[in-house]
Structures are given as C-alpha cells and as structure tokens.
C-alpha cells in the first residue's frame, strides 16, 4: 500500500479502505507502510482522526505504530502527547511502547522524562539494553557522567550486556575531564573488556587513546604496535602476562569447574547420576587422554558428508600424532544407519576410546570432566564455545582462568584438518587481553567489530604509557 502524500478527509480514507482487499486490517497495513516510507506526521494524524471518528477511539497497537513514526522523525511534542493519551487510556503499557518513548525522549530536551519512564519499566520487567543505553547516552551528552555510570553499573548488575557503542561513548564524553572518580569508572570499563575478553574495534580503540591523552596532567601517550612473539611490547619494553596456566592455577580451575559446573546445578538435567558415575569410572580406569572429542558436534562439521565420515576424518587426522583419543558419542551411533555405518564405527574404535552416552544426555559435562582429569596436557575438540559453563563459574578470576584454559586447550573443530600445522605453530606466550601495570595499559584491538564470538585473537595492540 502506498500512503497518500497529503492528509485526507474521512470520506477519502473510507473510499481507500473499501477498495482495499482486507478492509479489517487496512489501518494497520497503512500505518506500517507510513513507517516504512517515513510519511509526514500530518498524513498519519489524519488517518488516526478518521479511526477515532469511526470507532470512537484508537486501539493501543495503532497508537504504538503512530508513536514509532513520531520517534523515527524526532517529533518530541507529538511523542509527549501520545504518552499523555496512553497514560490516561491504559493502566499499563508493554515494554515495546516504553522502549519507543524512551528512545524518542532521550534525543530531546525532555530526556529526564525518559529516566522516569525507565523507573516505571523496571517495575514490570528488566529494561532492555536499548532502553538503558538511550538513557546513558542522553546523560553523557548532558555531561551528567555520574548518572550515566550509575545506569551502566545497574545494567551490568542485571546481566544486561552493553554494546561496544555505549562503552565507546563513555570515553568520548569524558574526554579532557578531571576527577578521580570518573577515571576509576573508566578504568572499570577497561577491566570489563579484560574480564569478558572483548576486543574493541579500531574506532573504539582511537577513543580510548584520545581519552588517555586528554587526561589533564596525566602525560599519557598511546602508540599502535604489534607484540613480539616473546610477549615483549616494542614501545615500552614491558613484558605482557604469560598465557600459560601455572600448576596451581590449573589445579584451582580444575577444582572449581568440577565443583561449580560439573557437580553444580545443571549437570544432571540431561544425564542421570548413574550414567555420570559410570563415565567417571570409565575415565579413572584408563591412562590419561591427550585429546577429548565431542563426537556428535564434530560429526556435523561438513553438512554434505555422512556424519560418521566427518568423525572418521577427524579421528584419523588426530591419531596421526599418536595421541590417545577419547570420543564422546551417543548410543544411536551404534545403530547401523545412513549416517552411521557399522564398519566405519568399528574402524574408528581401533584408533580411539569411545564412550556412548544416552541419546538425550548433554555431553559438555563429560567433555570438561575427561579433559580436566587427564591433566594439563590434554586438549578438547568441539565447535561449542562453552559460554554457559563459563557463566556458571562464580567469580571473575576463575572465569578469566577458564578463558585462558580455553584459548590454550580448545581446538575448534574447523582447525582439525590443519591439526599438524596447528600443533607446530608456536603458541602465544602472552595473554591476549586488556592488561595494566598502573603506569602502562596494553589493549588488543581488531580492525572491525565482530558480533560473533571468536577465538581469533588480534595481533594489533594499543600501548599506552606515561611519559
């Protein structure tokens, strides 16, 4: 439907409605089309006037669509009018309407009203990232940094993950400003990047550099560099943190994963205690493994190949290194089928140990347990990023160790076919995360922002040191 270019009288709207193939949804389709075409507000208003005359009032969803058009065009007085109407007509609004109102008001001089709406929204649900970030950016724009940080910290406390855009805005709006409290909060953002292994993109990295260099009396200087393989920074000669886990760190991590994740709340949700006990006995009665493979996960690596062939290729490739392999499978793999050929399965069982769990079992706990029990040399193969398990760990130090362990011991199944090369490549001797000594900061960054989680660690660094 093509919306009219100018406001229409009721009779004209009526004629269009009658000619429309589904008159009962005419207004909804028309308003959607107006949003898409960014129609003038007075055209949309004339449709609402027609609706009110015909029905005696305007339905909630129609007001929300009209509100979306007003927000799209930054029509602040109209946004306020719609809110006043909705407040009188409806006891509660749903979160979509709040999101639109907050977004519309934060870009105007009425931005404080958006904070009131955020408080209202909190009574019914946890506000979305968009709502929080709209309010944070509005507060920052008006130089109310204390308020912006309060909202940011509240957001983190509610497990609402911030975008890199809002994190960058803190550096942009704090540039050149004094204050120990402000500096502490900004350093907190850098530590958030470290803890969550977040790599800023180039424009964000530049904002960080400019912020440091603008600190009054700070004498900070930022330089872009590549860290040497030894882990030394060529700019300030500082040695970066070691990527390897010490024996003590490995032992602590192993203990915590077994306690928090494996024996934590979620292990037996998809496996029985009896099955897990049988698996523990199975692992204890065998020599330590070198590589533990998530069989079902790896079997899907090439969609056009038979699942058992994918797994067979992986086992063959990894067995070349004379490694002791454990493949975690499911019982249905033992039933001869188009995807699981009995003779191929038998041949694989000559090259690796297999443990076949029930078809409904969740095998992440098996994977973690077998890898950790085998010792510090043991690696694991899966396409899964184990994010949920990292979240189960109760403190940030253990989560940091878990991430380091993953970087060293996790072989993404896409890399299997280059496994020999993978093992011959020198591993990084330094930890690829934001790090500081107090008078230096080292920040790894990527050229472009990546939404998807990645194990590709950046090779580019920003070195910031005090002159």
GROMACS .gro file of C-alpha atoms in nm:
model
  467
    1UNK     CA    1   0.000   0.000   0.000
    2UNK     CA    2   0.135   0.340  -0.100
    3UNK     CA    3   0.044   0.601   0.164
    4UNK     CA    4  -0.104   0.933   0.040
    5UNK     CA    5   0.131   1.231   0.024
    6UNK     CA    6  -0.107   1.471   0.199
    7UNK     CA    7  -0.369   1.440   0.478
    8UNK     CA    8  -0.708   1.300   0.368
    9UNK     CA    9  -1.065   1.366   0.478
   10UNK     CA   10  -1.265   1.085   0.642
   11UNK     CA   11  -1.460   1.017   0.320
   12UNK     CA   12  -1.136   0.974   0.125
   13UNK     CA   13  -0.996   0.733   0.385
   14UNK     CA   14  -1.326   0.546   0.375
   15UNK     CA   15  -1.305   0.507  -0.002
   16UNK     CA   16  -0.945   0.372   0.021
   17UNK     CA   17  -1.049   0.129   0.295
   18UNK     CA   18  -1.344  -0.005   0.093
   19UNK     CA   19  -1.121  -0.060  -0.210
   20UNK     CA   20  -0.863  -0.248  -0.001
   21UNK     CA   21  -0.880  -0.630  -0.027
   22UNK     CA   22  -0.885  -0.687   0.353
   23UNK     CA   23  -1.061  -0.379   0.500
   24UNK     CA   24  -1.038  -0.511   0.858
   25UNK     CA   25  -0.655  -0.468   0.857
   26UNK     CA   26  -0.644  -0.159   0.632
   27UNK     CA   27  -0.534   0.092   0.902
   28UNK     CA   28  -0.264  -0.140   1.037
   29UNK     CA   29  -0.118  -0.205   0.691
   30UNK     CA   30  -0.138   0.167   0.608
   31UNK     CA   31   0.046   0.273   0.925
   32UNK     CA   32   0.316   0.010   0.868
   33UNK     CA   33   0.358   0.149   0.518
   34UNK     CA   34   0.380   0.506   0.655
   35UNK     CA   35   0.660   0.399   0.891
   36UNK     CA   36   0.842   0.233   0.601
   37UNK     CA   37   0.801   0.538   0.374
   38UNK     CA   38   0.858   0.787   0.660
   39UNK     CA   39   0.533   0.968   0.573
   40UNK     CA   40   0.463   1.320   0.705
   41UNK     CA   41   0.313   1.321   1.055
   42UNK     CA   42   0.001   1.514   0.950
   43UNK     CA   43  -0.086   1.236   0.699
   44UNK     CA   44  -0.071   0.975   0.978
   45UNK     CA   45  -0.265   1.207   1.207
   46UNK     CA   46  -0.547   1.236   0.955
   47UNK     CA   47  -0.573   0.854   0.949
   48UNK     CA   48  -0.596   0.844   1.331
   49UNK     CA   49  -0.866   1.116   1.324
   50UNK     CA   50  -1.063   0.904   1.076
   51UNK     CA   51  -1.020   0.599   1.301
   52UNK     CA   52  -1.135   0.787   1.613
   53UNK     CA   53  -1.444   0.916   1.431
   54UNK     CA   54  -1.532   0.572   1.301
   55UNK     CA   55  -1.465   0.362   1.613
   56UNK     CA   56  -1.498   0.618   1.890
   57UNK     CA   57  -1.137   0.558   2.000
   58UNK     CA   58  -0.795   0.444   1.873
   59UNK     CA   59  -0.667   0.095   1.956
   60UNK     CA   60  -0.343   0.052   2.157
   61UNK     CA   61  -0.146  -0.107   1.871
   62UNK     CA   62  -0.239   0.184   1.639
   63UNK     CA   63  -0.109   0.438   1.890
   64UNK     CA   64   0.216   0.241   1.922
   65UNK     CA   65   0.263   0.242   1.543
   66UNK     CA   66   0.196   0.617   1.530
   67UNK     CA   67   0.443   0.660   1.817
   68UNK     CA   68   0.706   0.468   1.616
   69UNK     CA   69   0.663   0.715   1.328
   70UNK     CA   70   0.696   1.013   1.568
   71UNK     CA   71   1.014   0.865   1.721
   72UNK     CA   72   1.156   0.798   1.375
   73UNK     CA   73   1.115   1.170   1.294
   74UNK     CA   74   1.209   1.310   1.637
   75UNK     CA   75   0.866   1.474   1.684
   76UNK     CA   76   0.905   1.539   2.058
   77UNK     CA   77   0.579   1.725   2.128
   78UNK     CA   78   0.382   1.452   1.947
   79UNK     CA   79   0.567   1.182   2.148
   80UNK     CA   80   0.468   1.360   2.471
   81UNK     CA   81   0.105   1.393   2.353
   82UNK     CA   82   0.083   1.022   2.266
   83UNK     CA   83   0.228   0.933   2.607
   84UNK     CA   84  -0.032   1.153   2.780
   85UNK     CA   85  -0.313   0.981   2.586
   86UNK     CA   86  -0.177   0.633   2.659
   87UNK     CA   87  -0.128   0.707   3.029
   88UNK     CA   88  -0.493   0.808   3.064
   89UNK     CA   89  -0.635   0.529   2.845
   90UNK     CA   90  -0.427   0.227   2.953
   91UNK     CA   91  -0.335   0.118   3.305
   92UNK     CA   92  -0.006  -0.034   3.197
   93UNK     CA   93   0.199  -0.012   2.880
   94UNK     CA   94   0.401  -0.303   2.744
   95UNK     CA   95   0.779  -0.285   2.708
   96UNK     CA   96   0.769  -0.206   2.332
   97UNK     CA   97   0.586   0.123   2.397
   98UNK     CA   98   0.828   0.213   2.679
   99UNK     CA   99   1.126   0.141   2.452
  100UNK     CA  100   0.987   0.376   2.184
  101UNK     CA  101   0.904   0.651   2.435
  102UNK     CA  102   1.247   0.631   2.600
  103UNK     CA  103   1.425   0.629   2.263
  104UNK     CA  104   1.222   0.928   2.142
  105UNK     CA  105   1.260   1.138   2.457
  106UNK     CA  106   1.631   1.077   2.519
  107UNK     CA  107   1.714   1.253   2.192
  108UNK     CA  108   1.537   1.569   2.309
  109UNK     CA  109   1.549   1.832   2.584
  110UNK     CA  110   1.281   1.620   2.758
  111UNK     CA  111   1.540   1.347   2.824
  112UNK     CA  112   1.484   1.346   3.202
  113UNK     CA  113   1.129   1.230   3.140
  114UNK     CA  114   1.284   0.915   2.986
  115UNK     CA  115   1.450   0.840   3.323
  116UNK     CA  116   1.106   0.845   3.488
  117UNK     CA  117   0.980   0.603   3.223
  118UNK     CA  118   1.281   0.377   3.283
  119UNK     CA  119   1.186   0.362   3.653
  120UNK     CA  120   0.827   0.272   3.556
  121UNK     CA  121   0.952   0.000   3.320
  122UNK     CA  122   1.167  -0.151   3.597
  123UNK     CA  123   0.851  -0.224   3.796
  124UNK     CA  124   0.728  -0.467   3.529
  125UNK     CA  125   1.047  -0.611   3.377
  126UNK     CA  126   1.424  -0.573   3.335
  127UNK     CA  127   1.464  -0.289   3.082
  128UNK     CA  128   1.628  -0.381   2.753
  129UNK     CA  129   1.978  -0.284   2.651
  130UNK     CA  130   1.831  -0.022   2.413
  131UNK     CA  131   1.641   0.150   2.698
  132UNK     CA  132   1.943   0.162   2.927
  133UNK     CA  133   2.179   0.276   2.654
  134UNK     CA  134   1.945   0.552   2.530
  135UNK     CA  135   1.935   0.694   2.885
  136UNK     CA  136   2.312   0.652   2.935
  137UNK     CA  137   2.391   0.837   2.611
  138UNK     CA  138   2.145   1.116   2.699
  139UNK     CA  139   2.302   1.161   3.045
  140UNK     CA  140   2.654   1.157   2.892
  141UNK     CA  141   2.558   1.413   2.626
  142UNK     CA  142   2.441   1.645   2.904
  143UNK     CA  143   2.769   1.585   3.090
  144UNK     CA  144   2.594   1.400   3.376
  145UNK     CA  145   2.862   1.132   3.388
  146UNK     CA  146   2.784   1.021   3.745
  147UNK     CA  147   2.427   0.939   3.640
  148UNK     CA  148   2.548   0.768   3.320
  149UNK     CA  149   2.781   0.540   3.521
  150UNK     CA  150   2.508   0.461   3.776
  151UNK     CA  151   2.286   0.339   3.490
  152UNK     CA  152   2.575   0.145   3.336
  153UNK     CA  153   2.658  -0.032   3.665
  154UNK     CA  154   2.291  -0.110   3.722
  155UNK     CA  155   2.275  -0.258   3.372
  156UNK     CA  156   2.572  -0.487   3.444
  157UNK     CA  157   2.424  -0.590   3.779
  158UNK     CA  158   2.113  -0.706   3.592
  159UNK     CA  159   2.323  -0.904   3.338
  160UNK     CA  160   2.225  -0.673   3.052
  161UNK     CA  161   2.526  -0.684   2.816
  162UNK     CA  162   2.634  -0.338   2.690
  163UNK     CA  163   2.718  -0.273   2.325
  164UNK     CA  164   3.065  -0.152   2.231
  165UNK     CA  165   2.895   0.168   2.110
  166UNK     CA  166   2.784   0.272   2.458
  167UNK     CA  167   3.121   0.176   2.610
  168UNK     CA  168   3.292   0.392   2.350
  169UNK     CA  169   3.059   0.685   2.428
  170UNK     CA  170   3.192   0.695   2.788
  171UNK     CA  171   3.544   0.759   2.655
  172UNK     CA  172   3.417   1.018   2.404
  173UNK     CA  173   3.209   1.217   2.654
  174UNK     CA  174   3.470   1.200   2.933
  175UNK     CA  175   3.750   1.337   2.719
  176UNK     CA  176   3.952   1.614   2.889
  177UNK     CA  177   3.755   1.592   3.214
  178UNK     CA  178   3.914   1.585   3.557
  179UNK     CA  179   3.813   1.369   3.852
  180UNK     CA  180   3.950   1.063   4.027
  181UNK     CA  181   3.603   0.903   4.049
  182UNK     CA  182   3.548   0.943   3.674
  183UNK     CA  183   3.890   0.790   3.598
  184UNK     CA  184   3.814   0.497   3.828
  185UNK     CA  185   3.486   0.429   3.642
  186UNK     CA  186   3.658   0.447   3.301
  187UNK     CA  187   3.931   0.208   3.416
  188UNK     CA  188   3.644  -0.017   3.528
  189UNK     CA  189   3.524  -0.033   3.164
  190UNK     CA  190   3.873  -0.141   3.052
  191UNK     CA  191   3.868  -0.413   3.318
  192UNK     CA  192   3.523  -0.519   3.193
  193UNK     CA  193   3.681  -0.566   2.845
  194UNK     CA  194   3.956  -0.774   3.005
  195UNK     CA  195   3.725  -0.993   3.210
  196UNK     CA  196   3.493  -1.066   2.918
  197UNK     CA  197   3.768  -1.099   2.657
  198UNK     CA  198   3.614  -0.821   2.448
  199UNK     CA  199   3.828  -0.672   2.174
  200UNK     CA  200   3.747  -0.312   2.079
  201UNK     CA  201   3.738  -0.224   1.710
  202UNK     CA  202   3.961   0.044   1.559
  203UNK     CA  203   3.731   0.345   1.619
  204UNK     CA  204   3.670   0.242   1.980
  205UNK     CA  205   4.046   0.193   2.029
  206UNK     CA  206   4.104   0.550   1.899
  207UNK     CA  207   3.852   0.685   2.153
  208UNK     CA  208   4.043   0.505   2.431
  209UNK     CA  209   4.373   0.651   2.307
  210UNK     CA  210   4.231   1.005   2.283
  211UNK     CA  211   4.077   0.981   2.629
  212UNK     CA  212   4.408   0.881   2.792
  213UNK     CA  213   4.596   1.156   2.608
  214UNK     CA  214   4.336   1.416   2.715
  215UNK     CA  215   4.362   1.347   3.092
  216UNK     CA  216   4.473   1.681   3.243
  217UNK     CA  217   4.828   1.643   3.377
  218UNK     CA  218   4.826   1.269   3.301
  219UNK     CA  219   5.113   1.269   3.048
  220UNK     CA  220   4.981   0.953   2.882
  221UNK     CA  221   5.090   0.862   2.532
  222UNK     CA  222   4.933   0.597   2.308
  223UNK     CA  223   5.112   0.412   2.028
  224UNK     CA  224   4.992   0.133   1.798
  225UNK     CA  225   5.215  -0.171   1.785
  226UNK     CA  226   5.250  -0.548   1.739
  227UNK     CA  227   5.369  -0.750   2.036
  228UNK     CA  228   5.678  -0.969   1.981
  229UNK     CA  229   5.631  -1.348   1.997
  230UNK     CA  230   5.817  -1.342   2.328
  231UNK     CA  231   5.539  -1.119   2.471
  232UNK     CA  232   5.750  -0.803   2.490
  233UNK     CA  233   5.599  -0.469   2.384
  234UNK     CA  234   5.837  -0.293   2.138
  235UNK     CA  235   5.712   0.052   2.251
  236UNK     CA  236   5.758   0.040   2.630
  237UNK     CA  237   5.959  -0.288   2.655
  238UNK     CA  238   5.709  -0.420   2.908
  239UNK     CA  239   5.660  -0.799   2.925
  240UNK     CA  240   5.294  -0.898   2.886
  241UNK     CA  241   5.124  -1.151   3.114
  242UNK     CA  242   5.204  -1.516   3.045
  243UNK     CA  243   4.930  -1.708   2.865
  244UNK     CA  244   5.011  -2.041   3.029
  245UNK     CA  245   4.840  -2.153   3.344
  246UNK     CA  246   5.066  -2.235   3.637
  247UNK     CA  247   5.021  -2.576   3.803
  248UNK     CA  248   4.840  -2.401   4.089
  249UNK     CA  249   4.607  -2.209   3.854
  250UNK     CA  250   4.529  -2.527   3.659
  251UNK     CA  251   4.457  -2.719   3.976
  252UNK     CA  252   4.232  -2.438   4.115
  253UNK     CA  253   4.046  -2.408   3.784
  254UNK     CA  254   4.000  -2.783   3.759
  255UNK     CA  255   3.862  -2.794   4.114
  256UNK     CA  256   3.622  -2.505   4.052
  257UNK     CA  257   3.490  -2.641   3.720
  258UNK     CA  258   3.429  -2.982   3.874
  259UNK     CA  259   3.256  -2.818   4.174
  260UNK     CA  260   3.061  -2.532   4.009
  261UNK     CA  261   2.989  -2.670   3.664
  262UNK     CA  262   3.005  -3.049   3.672
  263UNK     CA  263   2.861  -3.105   4.019
  264UNK     CA  264   2.675  -2.771   4.007
  265UNK     CA  265   2.308  -2.725   3.943
  266UNK     CA  266   2.282  -2.822   3.579
  267UNK     CA  267   2.485  -3.141   3.522
  268UNK     CA  268   2.212  -3.395   3.571
  269UNK     CA  269   1.945  -3.201   3.389
  270UNK     CA  270   2.013  -3.411   3.082
  271UNK     CA  271   2.209  -3.703   3.225
  272UNK     CA  272   2.146  -3.936   3.517
  273UNK     CA  273   2.378  -3.955   3.820
  274UNK     CA  274   2.425  -4.330   3.744
  275UNK     CA  275   2.542  -4.257   3.388
  276UNK     CA  276   2.783  -3.987   3.506
  277UNK     CA  277   2.925  -4.217   3.774
  278UNK     CA  278   2.978  -4.487   3.508
  279UNK     CA  279   3.161  -4.228   3.297
  280UNK     CA  280   3.383  -4.123   3.588
  281UNK     CA  281   3.479  -4.488   3.646
  282UNK     CA  282   3.546  -4.526   3.271
  283UNK     CA  283   3.788  -4.227   3.276
  284UNK     CA  284   3.963  -4.331   3.601
  285UNK     CA  285   4.028  -4.685   3.466
  286UNK     CA  286   4.218  -4.562   3.160
  287UNK     CA  287   4.551  -4.386   3.113
  288UNK     CA  288   4.519  -4.004   3.074
  289UNK     CA  289   4.391  -3.890   2.734
  290UNK     CA  290   4.569  -3.640   2.508
  291UNK     CA  291   4.257  -3.520   2.323
  292UNK     CA  292   3.886  -3.545   2.408
  293UNK     CA  293   3.649  -3.511   2.111
  294UNK     CA  294   3.284  -3.405   2.117
  295UNK     CA  295   3.186  -3.672   1.862
  296UNK     CA  296   2.834  -3.560   1.772
  297UNK     CA  297   2.938  -3.197   1.743
  298UNK     CA  298   3.236  -3.278   1.517
  299UNK     CA  299   3.026  -3.514   1.302
  300UNK     CA  300   2.830  -3.211   1.170
  301UNK     CA  301   3.136  -3.017   1.055
  302UNK     CA  302   3.076  -3.072   0.680
  303UNK     CA  303   2.699  -3.085   0.619
  304UNK     CA  304   2.725  -3.263   0.282
  305UNK     CA  305   2.926  -3.554   0.418
  306UNK     CA  306   2.798  -3.852   0.613
  307UNK     CA  307   2.826  -3.783   0.987
  308UNK     CA  308   3.041  -4.091   1.056
  309UNK     CA  309   3.278  -3.987   0.772
  310UNK     CA  310   3.326  -3.641   0.927
  311UNK     CA  311   3.409  -3.801   1.260
  312UNK     CA  312   3.631  -4.062   1.092
  313UNK     CA  313   3.832  -3.786   0.916
  314UNK     CA  314   3.881  -3.605   1.246
  315UNK     CA  315   3.986  -3.920   1.436
  316UNK     CA  316   4.226  -4.018   1.155
  317UNK     CA  317   4.379  -3.674   1.149
  318UNK     CA  318   4.427  -3.652   1.526
  319UNK     CA  319   4.551  -4.012   1.559
  320UNK     CA  320   4.845  -3.930   1.327
  321UNK     CA  321   5.017  -3.759   1.618
  322UNK     CA  322   4.999  -4.088   1.817
  323UNK     CA  323   4.765  -3.910   2.056
  324UNK     CA  324   4.543  -4.102   2.299
  325UNK     CA  325   4.192  -4.008   2.190
  326UNK     CA  326   3.858  -4.022   2.369
  327UNK     CA  327   3.548  -3.973   2.155
  328UNK     CA  328   3.225  -3.885   2.334
  329UNK     CA  329   2.940  -4.037   2.136
  330UNK     CA  330   2.572  -4.120   2.165
  331UNK     CA  331   2.414  -4.466   2.166
  332UNK     CA  332   2.234  -4.407   1.836
  333UNK     CA  333   2.575  -4.401   1.664
  334UNK     CA  334   2.598  -4.777   1.725
  335UNK     CA  335   2.281  -4.845   1.523
  336UNK     CA  336   2.363  -4.906   1.156
  337UNK     CA  337   2.201  -4.620   0.958
  338UNK     CA  338   2.255  -4.392   0.659
  339UNK     CA  339   2.465  -4.158   0.876
  340UNK     CA  340   2.637  -4.415   1.097
  341UNK     CA  341   2.793  -4.711   0.912
  342UNK     CA  342   2.884  -5.002   1.141
  343UNK     CA  343   3.212  -5.088   0.965
  344UNK     CA  344   3.337  -4.725   0.983
  345UNK     CA  345   3.244  -4.709   1.353
  346UNK     CA  346   3.439  -5.032   1.417
  347UNK     CA  347   3.746  -4.898   1.240
  348UNK     CA  348   3.733  -4.578   1.445
  349UNK     CA  349   3.712  -4.777   1.768
  350UNK     CA  350   4.053  -4.929   1.683
  351UNK     CA  351   4.206  -4.580   1.687
  352UNK     CA  352   4.027  -4.418   1.981
  353UNK     CA  353   3.842  -4.493   2.304
  354UNK     CA  354   3.468  -4.429   2.279
  355UNK     CA  355   3.211  -4.358   2.547
  356UNK     CA  356   2.849  -4.377   2.425
  357UNK     CA  357   2.605  -4.178   2.638
  358UNK     CA  358   2.226  -4.194   2.625
  359UNK     CA  359   2.080  -4.008   2.327
  360UNK     CA  360   1.928  -3.739   2.547
  361UNK     CA  361   2.241  -3.677   2.755
  362UNK     CA  362   2.418  -3.342   2.745
  363UNK     CA  363   2.788  -3.413   2.683
  364UNK     CA  364   2.956  -3.085   2.785
  365UNK     CA  365   3.000  -3.207   3.143
  366UNK     CA  366   3.158  -3.531   3.013
  367UNK     CA  367   3.390  -3.328   2.788
  368UNK     CA  368   3.507  -3.097   3.067
  369UNK     CA  369   3.547  -3.378   3.319
  370UNK     CA  370   3.753  -3.606   3.093
  371UNK     CA  371   3.979  -3.320   2.976
  372UNK     CA  372   4.049  -3.189   3.325
  373UNK     CA  373   4.101  -3.533   3.480
  374UNK     CA  374   4.353  -3.622   3.208
  375UNK     CA  375   4.582  -3.340   3.316
  376UNK     CA  376   4.735  -3.018   3.195
  377UNK     CA  377   4.850  -3.156   2.857
  378UNK     CA  378   4.500  -3.268   2.746
  379UNK     CA  379   4.315  -3.071   2.476
  380UNK     CA  380   3.950  -3.090   2.372
  381UNK     CA  381   3.776  -3.060   2.035
  382UNK     CA  382   3.431  -2.907   1.987
  383UNK     CA  383   3.256  -2.634   1.790
  384UNK     CA  384   3.079  -2.526   2.109
  385UNK     CA  385   3.211  -2.220   2.293
  386UNK     CA  386   3.103  -2.347   2.640
  387UNK     CA  387   2.979  -1.996   2.726
  388UNK     CA  388   2.707  -2.125   2.962
  389UNK     CA  389   2.965  -2.309   3.168
  390UNK     CA  390   3.187  -2.006   3.195
  391UNK     CA  391   2.881  -1.819   3.328
  392UNK     CA  392   2.831  -2.087   3.598
  393UNK     CA  393   3.169  -2.001   3.750
  394UNK     CA  394   3.111  -1.783   4.050
  395UNK     CA  395   3.399  -1.532   4.041
  396UNK     CA  396   3.576  -1.325   3.780
  397UNK     CA  397   3.926  -1.469   3.847
  398UNK     CA  398   3.804  -1.824   3.777
  399UNK     CA  399   3.620  -1.705   3.463
  400UNK     CA  400   3.946  -1.543   3.347
  401UNK     CA  401   4.138  -1.868   3.407
  402UNK     CA  402   3.865  -2.064   3.223
  403UNK     CA  403   3.904  -1.834   2.922
  404UNK     CA  404   4.285  -1.874   2.927
  405UNK     CA  405   4.241  -2.251   2.951
  406UNK     CA  406   4.002  -2.247   2.654
  407UNK     CA  407   4.245  -2.046   2.443
  408UNK     CA  408   4.522  -2.296   2.509
  409UNK     CA  409   4.333  -2.626   2.521
  410UNK     CA  410   4.027  -2.580   2.297
  411UNK     CA  411   4.073  -2.688   1.935
  412UNK     CA  412   3.784  -2.557   1.730
  413UNK     CA  413   3.682  -2.849   1.510
  414UNK     CA  414   3.729  -2.636   1.196
  415UNK     CA  415   4.102  -2.643   1.271
  416UNK     CA  416   4.127  -3.023   1.291
  417UNK     CA  417   4.222  -3.068   0.927
  418UNK     CA  418   4.523  -2.846   0.983
  419UNK     CA  419   4.596  -3.018   1.311
  420UNK     CA  420   4.964  -3.097   1.247
  421UNK     CA  421   5.027  -2.736   1.146
  422UNK     CA  422   4.822  -2.623   1.444
  423UNK     CA  423   5.050  -2.812   1.682
  424UNK     CA  424   5.369  -2.694   1.516
  425UNK     CA  425   5.273  -2.327   1.537
  426UNK     CA  426   5.430  -2.154   1.835
  427UNK     CA  427   5.152  -2.073   2.079
  428UNK     CA  428   5.130  -1.717   2.208
  429UNK     CA  429   5.347  -1.676   2.513
  430UNK     CA  430   5.137  -1.384   2.628
  431UNK     CA  431   4.775  -1.344   2.731
  432UNK     CA  432   4.569  -1.165   2.468
  433UNK     CA  433   4.351  -0.945   2.691
  434UNK     CA  434   4.349  -0.586   2.817
  435UNK     CA  435   4.618  -0.560   3.085
  436UNK     CA  436   4.774  -0.292   3.305
  437UNK     CA  437   5.063  -0.235   3.544
  438UNK     CA  438   4.932   0.102   3.663
  439UNK     CA  439   5.163   0.317   3.450
  440UNK     CA  440   5.109   0.111   3.130
  441UNK     CA  441   4.799  -0.023   2.957
  442UNK     CA  442   4.805  -0.274   2.671
  443UNK     CA  443   4.485  -0.311   2.473
  444UNK     CA  444   4.443  -0.567   2.191
  445UNK     CA  445   4.207  -0.448   1.915
  446UNK     CA  446   4.055  -0.564   1.587
  447UNK     CA  447   4.016  -0.361   1.267
  448UNK     CA  448   3.642  -0.422   1.251
  449UNK     CA  449   3.374  -0.508   1.502
  450UNK     CA  450   3.276  -0.877   1.517
  451UNK     CA  451   2.936  -0.957   1.663
  452UNK     CA  452   3.011  -1.331   1.665
  453UNK     CA  453   3.224  -1.475   1.940
  454UNK     CA  454   3.565  -1.568   1.803
  455UNK     CA  455   3.882  -1.742   1.910
  456UNK     CA  456   4.079  -1.543   1.654
  457UNK     CA  457   4.294  -1.331   1.882
  458UNK     CA  458   4.403  -0.990   1.750
  459UNK     CA  459   4.764  -0.923   1.654
  460UNK     CA  460   4.732  -0.544   1.684
  461UNK     CA  461   4.779  -0.363   2.013
  462UNK     CA  462   4.749  -0.016   2.159
  463UNK     CA  463   5.028   0.056   2.409
  464UNK     CA  464   4.956   0.345   2.648
  465UNK     CA  465   5.226   0.454   2.887
  466UNK     CA  466   5.308   0.758   3.097
  467UNK     CA  467   5.585   0.973   2.960
   0.00000   0.00000   0.00000
